[in-house]
PDB file of C-alpha atoms in Angstrom:
ATOM      1  CA  LYS A  24     -10.632 -13.219   9.634  1.00  0.00           C
ATOM      2  CA  ASN A  25     -10.176 -11.071   6.521  1.00  0.00           C
ATOM      3  CA  GLN A  26      -7.076 -12.177   4.684  1.00  0.00           C
ATOM      4  CA  VAL A  27      -5.377 -11.824   1.322  1.00  0.00           C
ATOM      5  CA  GLU A  28      -2.861 -14.458   0.335  1.00  0.00           C
ATOM      6  CA  GLN A  29      -0.575 -14.242  -2.658  1.00  0.00           C
ATOM      7  CA  SER A  30       1.488 -16.834  -4.447  1.00  0.00           C
ATOM      8  CA  PRO A  31       4.195 -17.396  -5.267  1.00  0.00           C
ATOM      9  CA  GLN A  32       6.175 -15.299  -2.794  1.00  0.00           C
ATOM     10  CA  SER A  33       8.848 -14.769  -5.413  1.00  0.00           C
ATOM     11  CA  LEU A  34       9.332 -15.578  -9.073  1.00  0.00           C
ATOM     12  CA  ILE A  35      12.188 -15.371 -11.551  1.00  0.00           C
ATOM     13  CA  ILE A  36      11.507 -15.392 -15.288  1.00  0.00           C
ATOM     14  CA  LEU A  37      13.384 -14.590 -18.481  1.00  0.00           C
ATOM     15  CA  GLU A  38      12.677 -11.434 -20.416  1.00  0.00           C
ATOM     16  CA  GLY A  39       9.963 -11.940 -23.004  1.00  0.00           C
ATOM     17  CA  LYS A  40       8.213 -14.724 -21.105  1.00  0.00           C
ATOM     18  CA  ASN A  41       4.723 -14.554 -19.658  1.00  0.00           C
ATOM     19  CA  CYS A  42       3.837 -15.130 -16.020  1.00  0.00           C
ATOM     20  CA  THR A  43       0.792 -15.300 -13.772  1.00  0.00           C
ATOM     21  CA  LEU A  44       0.535 -14.212 -10.160  1.00  0.00           C
ATOM     22  CA  GLN A  45      -2.194 -15.502  -7.863  1.00  0.00           C
ATOM     23  CA  CYS A  46      -4.300 -13.897  -5.152  1.00  0.00           C
ATOM     24  CA  ASN A  47      -6.816 -15.642  -2.873  1.00  0.00           C
ATOM     25  CA  TYR A  48      -8.902 -13.674  -0.436  1.00  0.00           C
ATOM     26  CA  THR A  49     -11.360 -14.223   2.383  1.00  0.00           C
ATOM     27  CA  VAL A  50     -12.581 -10.650   2.725  1.00  0.00           C
ATOM     28  CA  SER A  51     -16.210  -9.945   3.468  1.00  0.00           C
ATOM     29  CA  PRO A  52     -17.985  -7.847   2.522  1.00  0.00           C
ATOM     30  CA  PHE A  53     -16.246  -7.445  -0.814  1.00  0.00           C
ATOM     31  CA  SER A  54     -16.223  -4.204  -2.749  1.00  0.00           C
ATOM     32  CA  ASN A  55     -13.298  -4.270  -5.128  1.00  0.00           C
ATOM     33  CA  LEU A  56      -9.899  -5.804  -5.782  1.00  0.00           C
ATOM     34  CA  ARG A  57      -6.826  -3.905  -6.898  1.00  0.00           C
ATOM     35  CA  TRP A  58      -3.390  -4.869  -8.098  1.00  0.00           C
ATOM     36  CA  TYR A  59      -0.485  -2.577  -7.330  1.00  0.00           C
ATOM     37  CA  LYS A  60       3.071  -2.572  -8.636  1.00  0.00           C
ATOM     38  CA  GLN A  61       5.781  -1.488  -6.225  1.00  0.00           C
ATOM     39  CA  ASP A  62       9.272  -0.771  -7.512  1.00  0.00           C
ATOM     40  CA  THR A  63      12.143  -1.012  -5.039  1.00  0.00           C
ATOM     41  CA  GLY A  64      12.318   2.130  -2.925  1.00  0.00           C
ATOM     42  CA  ARG A  65       9.080   3.527  -4.313  1.00  0.00           C
ATOM     43  CA  GLY A  66       5.450   3.606  -3.276  1.00  0.00           C
ATOM     44  CA  PRO A  67       2.866   1.232  -4.780  1.00  0.00           C
ATOM     45  CA  VAL A  68       1.246   2.290  -8.050  1.00  0.00           C
ATOM     46  CA  SER A  69      -2.234   1.129  -9.014  1.00  0.00           C
ATOM     47  CA  LEU A  70      -2.404  -1.181 -12.058  1.00  0.00           C
ATOM     48  CA  THR A  71      -6.037  -2.320 -12.119  1.00  0.00           C
ATOM     49  CA  ILE A  72      -9.197  -2.193 -10.071  1.00  0.00           C
ATOM     50  CA  MET A  73     -12.112  -4.598 -10.432  1.00  0.00           C
ATOM     51  CA  THR A  74     -15.529  -4.603  -8.821  1.00  0.00           C
ATOM     52  CA  PHE A  75     -17.694  -7.618  -8.078  1.00  0.00           C
ATOM     53  CA  SER A  76     -19.239  -7.679 -11.555  1.00  0.00           C
ATOM     54  CA  GLU A  77     -16.006  -7.452 -13.520  1.00  0.00           C
ATOM     55  CA  ASN A  78     -14.183 -10.584 -14.644  1.00  0.00           C
ATOM     56  CA  THR A  79     -11.183  -9.059 -16.340  1.00  0.00           C
ATOM     57  CA  LYS A  80      -9.377  -5.752 -16.643  1.00  0.00           C
ATOM     58  CA  SER A  81      -6.343  -4.903 -18.735  1.00  0.00           C
ATOM     59  CA  ASN A  82      -3.685  -2.234 -18.470  1.00  0.00           C
ATOM     60  CA  GLY A  83      -1.234  -2.633 -21.332  1.00  0.00           C
ATOM     61  CA  ARG A  84       0.637  -5.899 -20.874  1.00  0.00           C
ATOM     62  CA  TYR A  85      -1.037  -6.471 -17.503  1.00  0.00           C
ATOM     63  CA  THR A  86      -4.332  -8.371 -17.380  1.00  0.00           C
ATOM     64  CA  ALA A  87      -6.142  -9.050 -14.123  1.00  0.00           C
ATOM     65  CA  THR A  88      -8.937 -11.574 -13.707  1.00  0.00           C
ATOM     66  CA  LEU A  89     -11.424 -11.980 -10.897  1.00  0.00           C
ATOM     67  CA  ASP A  90     -13.587 -14.926  -9.883  1.00  0.00           C
ATOM     68  CA  ALA A  91     -15.796 -13.596  -7.102  1.00  0.00           C
ATOM     69  CA  ASP A  92     -17.366 -17.015  -6.535  1.00  0.00           C
ATOM     70  CA  THR A  93     -14.091 -18.732  -5.694  1.00  0.00           C
ATOM     71  CA  LYS A  94     -12.576 -15.516  -4.303  1.00  0.00           C
ATOM     72  CA  GLN A  95      -9.556 -15.716  -6.531  1.00  0.00           C
ATOM     73  CA  SER A  96      -7.756 -13.236  -8.732  1.00  0.00           C
ATOM     74  CA  SER A  97      -4.772 -13.455 -11.006  1.00  0.00           C
ATOM     75  CA  LEU A  98      -2.458 -10.961 -12.662  1.00  0.00           C
ATOM     76  CA  HIS A  99      -1.038 -12.041 -16.002  1.00  0.00           C
ATOM     77  CA  ILE A 100       2.002 -10.276 -17.423  1.00  0.00           C
ATOM     78  CA  THR A 101       2.596 -10.719 -21.126  1.00  0.00           C
ATOM     79  CA  ALA A 102       5.983 -10.469 -22.847  1.00  0.00           C
ATOM     80  CA  SER A 103       7.784  -9.470 -19.668  1.00  0.00           C
ATOM     81  CA  GLN A 104      10.339  -6.676 -19.661  1.00  0.00           C
ATOM     82  CA  LEU A 105      13.188  -5.899 -17.298  1.00  0.00           C
ATOM     83  CA  SER A 106      11.156  -2.982 -15.953  1.00  0.00           C
ATOM     84  CA  ASP A 107       8.515  -5.418 -14.743  1.00  0.00           C
ATOM     85  CA  SER A 108      10.883  -6.448 -11.939  1.00  0.00           C
ATOM     86  CA  ALA A 109       9.011  -5.313  -8.843  1.00  0.00           C
ATOM     87  CA  SER A 110       6.671  -6.477  -6.101  1.00  0.00           C
ATOM     88  CA  TYR A 111       3.043  -6.960  -7.059  1.00  0.00           C
ATOM     89  CA  ILE A 112       0.503  -6.460  -4.303  1.00  0.00           C
ATOM     90  CA  CYS A 113      -3.097  -7.633  -4.290  1.00  0.00           C
ATOM     91  CA  VAL A 114      -5.462  -5.464  -2.252  1.00  0.00           C
ATOM     92  CA  VAL A 115      -9.098  -6.155  -1.392  1.00  0.00           C
ATOM     93  CA  SER A 116     -11.532  -3.516  -0.180  1.00  0.00           C
ATOM     94  CA  GLU A 117     -14.355  -4.155   2.289  1.00  0.00           C
ATOM     95  CA  GLY A 118     -16.288  -1.327   0.703  1.00  0.00           C
ATOM     96  CA  THR A 119     -15.048   1.596   2.674  1.00  0.00           C
ATOM     97  CA  TYR A 120     -11.624   3.011   3.333  1.00  0.00           C
ATOM     98  CA  LYS A 121     -10.464  -0.318   4.749  1.00  0.00           C
ATOM     99  CA  TYR A 122      -8.148  -2.232   2.469  1.00  0.00           C
ATOM    100  CA  ILE A 123      -6.661  -5.640   3.149  1.00  0.00           C
ATOM    101  CA  PHE A 124      -3.204  -5.960   1.617  1.00  0.00           C
ATOM    102  CA  GLY A 125      -1.450  -9.132   0.558  1.00  0.00           C
ATOM    103  CA  THR A 126       2.255  -9.415   1.315  1.00  0.00           C
ATOM    104  CA  GLY A 127       3.086  -9.363  -2.380  1.00  0.00           C
ATOM    105  CA  THR A 128       4.892 -11.407  -5.016  1.00  0.00           C
ATOM    106  CA  ARG A 129       8.435 -10.360  -5.827  1.00  0.00           C
ATOM    107  CA  LEU A 130       9.082 -10.708  -9.552  1.00  0.00           C
ATOM    108  CA  LYS A 131      12.557 -10.654 -11.050  1.00  0.00           C
ATOM    109  CA  VAL A 132      12.912 -10.525 -14.840  1.00  0.00           C
ATOM    110  CA  LEU A 133      16.297 -11.568 -16.171  1.00  0.00           C
ATOM    111  CA  ALA A 134      17.852 -10.574 -19.492  1.00  0.00           C
TER     112      ALA A 134
ATOM    113  CA  ASP B  10       1.247  17.011 -11.778  1.00  0.00           C
ATOM    114  CA  ALA B  11       2.975  16.564  -8.416  1.00  0.00           C
ATOM    115  CA  GLY B  12       2.235  13.344  -6.626  1.00  0.00           C
ATOM    116  CA  VAL B  13       2.155  12.705  -2.895  1.00  0.00           C
ATOM    117  CA  ILE B  14       5.278  14.169  -1.343  1.00  0.00           C
ATOM    118  CA  GLN B  15       6.820  12.703   1.787  1.00  0.00           C
ATOM    119  CA  SER B  16       9.753  13.891   3.840  1.00  0.00           C
ATOM    120  CA  PRO B  17      12.284  12.922   4.895  1.00  0.00           C
ATOM    121  CA  ARG B  18      13.005   9.969   2.590  1.00  0.00           C
ATOM    122  CA  HIS B  19      15.290   8.411   5.150  1.00  0.00           C
ATOM    123  CA  GLU B  20      15.540   8.903   8.891  1.00  0.00           C
ATOM    124  CA  VAL B  21      18.002   7.278  11.257  1.00  0.00           C
ATOM    125  CA  THR B  22      17.750   8.110  14.913  1.00  0.00           C
ATOM    126  CA  GLU B  23      18.401   6.678  18.324  1.00  0.00           C
ATOM    127  CA  MET B  24      15.853   4.973  20.516  1.00  0.00           C
ATOM    128  CA  GLY B  25      13.908   7.397  22.649  1.00  0.00           C
ATOM    129  CA  GLN B  26      14.082  10.296  20.210  1.00  0.00           C
ATOM    130  CA  GLU B  27      11.041  11.984  18.706  1.00  0.00           C
ATOM    131  CA  VAL B  28      10.449  11.339  15.023  1.00  0.00           C
ATOM    132  CA  THR B  29       8.186  13.414  12.767  1.00  0.00           C
ATOM    133  CA  LEU B  30       7.222  12.271   9.296  1.00  0.00           C
ATOM    134  CA  ARG B  31       5.585  14.665   6.860  1.00  0.00           C
ATOM    135  CA  CYS B  32       3.183  14.298   3.975  1.00  0.00           C
ATOM    136  CA  LYS B  33       1.746  16.610   1.336  1.00  0.00           C
ATOM    137  CA  PRO B  34      -1.206  14.946  -0.434  1.00  0.00           C
ATOM    138  CA  ILE B  35      -2.254  15.578  -4.007  1.00  0.00           C
ATOM    139  CA  SER B  36      -4.159  18.837  -4.286  1.00  0.00           C
ATOM    140  CA  GLY B  37      -7.910  18.270  -4.273  1.00  0.00           C
ATOM    141  CA  HIS B  38      -7.773  14.851  -2.636  1.00  0.00           C
ATOM    142  CA  ASN B  39      -9.898  14.656   0.492  1.00  0.00           C
ATOM    143  CA  SER B  40      -8.813  11.241   1.797  1.00  0.00           C
ATOM    144  CA  LEU B  41      -5.414  10.691   3.386  1.00  0.00           C
ATOM    145  CA  PHE B  42      -3.933   7.462   4.692  1.00  0.00           C
ATOM    146  CA  TRP B  43      -0.805   6.619   6.680  1.00  0.00           C
ATOM    147  CA  TYR B  44       0.576   3.094   6.270  1.00  0.00           C
ATOM    148  CA  ARG B  45       3.499   1.156   7.673  1.00  0.00           C
ATOM    149  CA  GLN B  46       5.249  -1.512   5.601  1.00  0.00           C
ATOM    150  CA  THR B  47       7.441  -4.302   6.961  1.00  0.00           C
ATOM    151  CA  MET B  48       8.675  -7.497   5.372  1.00  0.00           C
ATOM    152  CA  MET B  49       6.767  -9.633   7.839  1.00  0.00           C
ATOM    153  CA  ARG B  50       3.403  -7.866   7.835  1.00  0.00           C
ATOM    154  CA  GLY B  51       3.281  -6.011   4.523  1.00  0.00           C
ATOM    155  CA  LEU B  52       1.276  -2.780   4.395  1.00  0.00           C
ATOM    156  CA  GLU B  53      -0.824  -1.918   7.436  1.00  0.00           C
ATOM    157  CA  LEU B  54      -3.180   1.022   7.780  1.00  0.00           C
ATOM    158  CA  LEU B  55      -2.260   3.256  10.706  1.00  0.00           C
ATOM    159  CA  ILE B  56      -4.771   6.086  10.378  1.00  0.00           C
ATOM    160  CA  TYR B  57      -7.269   7.467   7.891  1.00  0.00           C
ATOM    161  CA  PHE B  58      -8.323  11.126   7.518  1.00  0.00           C
ATOM    162  CA  ASN B  59     -11.305  12.382   5.558  1.00  0.00           C
ATOM    163  CA  ASN B  60     -11.578  16.121   4.958  1.00  0.00           C
ATOM    164  CA  ASN B  61      -8.786  16.629   7.509  1.00  0.00           C
ATOM    165  CA  VAL B  62     -10.699  14.757  10.230  1.00  0.00           C
ATOM    166  CA  PRO B  63      -9.317  11.505  11.683  1.00  0.00           C
ATOM    167  CA  ILE B  64     -11.881   8.812  10.950  1.00  0.00           C
ATOM    168  CA  ASP B  65     -10.105   5.652  12.022  1.00  0.00           C
ATOM    169  CA  ASP B  66      -6.945   5.465  14.101  1.00  0.00           C
ATOM    170  CA  SER B  67      -7.405   1.885  15.266  1.00  0.00           C
ATOM    171  CA  GLY B  68      -4.225   0.864  13.457  1.00  0.00           C
ATOM    172  CA  MET B  69      -2.006   3.198  15.447  1.00  0.00           C
ATOM    173  CA  PRO B  70       0.173   0.812  17.464  1.00  0.00           C
ATOM    174  CA  GLU B  71       0.070   2.628  20.777  1.00  0.00           C
ATOM    175  CA  ASP B  72       0.048   6.021  22.436  1.00  0.00           C
ATOM    176  CA  ARG B  73       3.572   6.708  21.237  1.00  0.00           C
ATOM    177  CA  PHE B  74       2.114   7.311  17.769  1.00  0.00           C
ATOM    178  CA  SER B  75       0.097  10.391  16.881  1.00  0.00           C
ATOM    179  CA  ALA B  76      -1.027  11.957  13.605  1.00  0.00           C
ATOM    180  CA  LYS B  77      -2.403  15.341  12.653  1.00  0.00           C
ATOM    181  CA  MET B  78      -3.818  16.976   9.581  1.00  0.00           C
ATOM    182  CA  PRO B  79      -4.047  20.710  10.281  1.00  0.00           C
ATOM    183  CA  ASN B  80      -5.129  21.510   6.717  1.00  0.00           C
ATOM    184  CA  ALA B  81      -5.902  19.856   3.398  1.00  0.00           C
ATOM    185  CA  SER B  82      -2.318  20.056   2.165  1.00  0.00           C
ATOM    186  CA  PHE B  83      -0.310  18.752   5.102  1.00  0.00           C
ATOM    187  CA  SER B  84      -0.190  15.863   7.540  1.00  0.00           C
ATOM    188  CA  THR B  85       2.315  14.627  10.110  1.00  0.00           C
ATOM    189  CA  LEU B  86       2.923  11.313  11.816  1.00  0.00           C
ATOM    190  CA  LYS B  87       4.837  11.562  15.059  1.00  0.00           C
ATOM    191  CA  ILE B  88       6.486   8.851  17.155  1.00  0.00           C
ATOM    192  CA  GLN B  89       7.548   9.771  20.672  1.00  0.00           C
ATOM    193  CA  PRO B  90       9.499   8.071  22.128  1.00  0.00           C
ATOM    194  CA  SER B  91      10.734   5.933  19.248  1.00  0.00           C
ATOM    195  CA  GLU B  92      11.723   2.282  19.682  1.00  0.00           C
ATOM    196  CA  PRO B  93      13.742  -0.117  17.468  1.00  0.00           C
ATOM    197  CA  ARG B  94      10.572  -2.068  16.602  1.00  0.00           C
ATOM    198  CA  ASP B  95       9.211   1.065  14.919  1.00  0.00           C
ATOM    199  CA  SER B  96      11.780   0.623  12.157  1.00  0.00           C
ATOM    200  CA  ALA B  97       9.865   0.279   8.887  1.00  0.00           C
ATOM    201  CA  VAL B  98       8.901   2.171   5.758  1.00  0.00           C
ATOM    202  CA  TYR B  99       6.054   4.611   6.379  1.00  0.00           C
ATOM    203  CA  PHE B 100       3.844   5.564   3.443  1.00  0.00           C
ATOM    204  CA  CYS B 101       1.354   8.334   3.020  1.00  0.00           C
ATOM    205  CA  ALA B 102      -1.362   7.946   0.379  1.00  0.00           C
ATOM    206  CA  SER B 103      -4.194  10.146  -0.814  1.00  0.00           C
ATOM    207  CA  SER B 104      -7.270   9.680  -2.949  1.00  0.00           C
ATOM    208  CA  LEU B 105     -10.024  11.859  -4.367  1.00  0.00           C
ATOM    209  CA  VAL B 106     -12.608   9.936  -2.399  1.00  0.00           C
ATOM    210  CA  GLU B 107     -12.016   6.986  -0.134  1.00  0.00           C
ATOM    211  CA  VAL B 108     -12.969   4.326  -2.670  1.00  0.00           C
ATOM    212  CA  GLN B 109     -10.857   5.643  -5.521  1.00  0.00           C
ATOM    213  CA  PRO B 110      -7.328   4.345  -6.250  1.00  0.00           C
ATOM    214  CA  GLN B 111      -4.851   5.597  -3.718  1.00  0.00           C
ATOM    215  CA  HIS B 112      -1.792   7.515  -4.799  1.00  0.00           C
ATOM    216  CA  PHE B 113       1.204   6.676  -2.643  1.00  0.00           C
ATOM    217  CA  GLY B 114       4.244   8.752  -1.817  1.00  0.00           C
ATOM    218  CA  ASP B 115       7.667   7.153  -2.026  1.00  0.00           C
ATOM    219  CA  GLY B 116       7.760   6.594   1.719  1.00  0.00           C
ATOM    220  CA  THR B 117      10.043   7.378   4.622  1.00  0.00           C
ATOM    221  CA  ARG B 118      12.478   4.618   5.543  1.00  0.00           C
ATOM    222  CA  LEU B 119      12.819   4.858   9.314  1.00  0.00           C
ATOM    223  CA  SER B 120      15.585   3.161  11.273  1.00  0.00           C
ATOM    224  CA  ILE B 121      15.611   3.360  15.053  1.00  0.00           C
ATOM    225  CA  LEU B 122      18.935   2.307  16.570  1.00  0.00           C
TER     226      LEU B 122
END
């Protein structure tokens, strides 16, 4: 069964600290993996997208990594800011329009 | 550059009533998706349109749900009759082609009493 699992479910960190969110997937076939940021009351916004051959992709303070062999991805946030408080969703594509969504990690950044 | 526009943002109605959710995709995008988001199940694909044609509606829960895309700039998701278990946030998303990043609207928060 195609699944995307994220950990932790929730995380609280202090402003300025770094953090890493995890995503494990069992999706086959695999086309690409995306990370989305979803602010409360808003729709998800794409942060990064990686294909099978890409190991890392950065978007400002966000860096995503992908290990296609172990079927794991991580999203690293550097020097966190209050505005980083949101849910982060890992999404894996089978290669067509079908996307498998994780249930997300809720991040809270405290001043 | 207008994003995906959904209306209404919030809808509260009684069980048994008809509910219509609306979506205007980004101009030029030919792929449109309707999703439902709940705490328990996260985001689930309900239906996918390509060039205004429904390609996959296997995620539509049951016959009470229907979706249309009469033209490239408008889509509706209808629930009739509505039930309390339909309460969720419904998102519309569009993309230039189906494998490009999806642009989501801000959703419709639906509460069925």
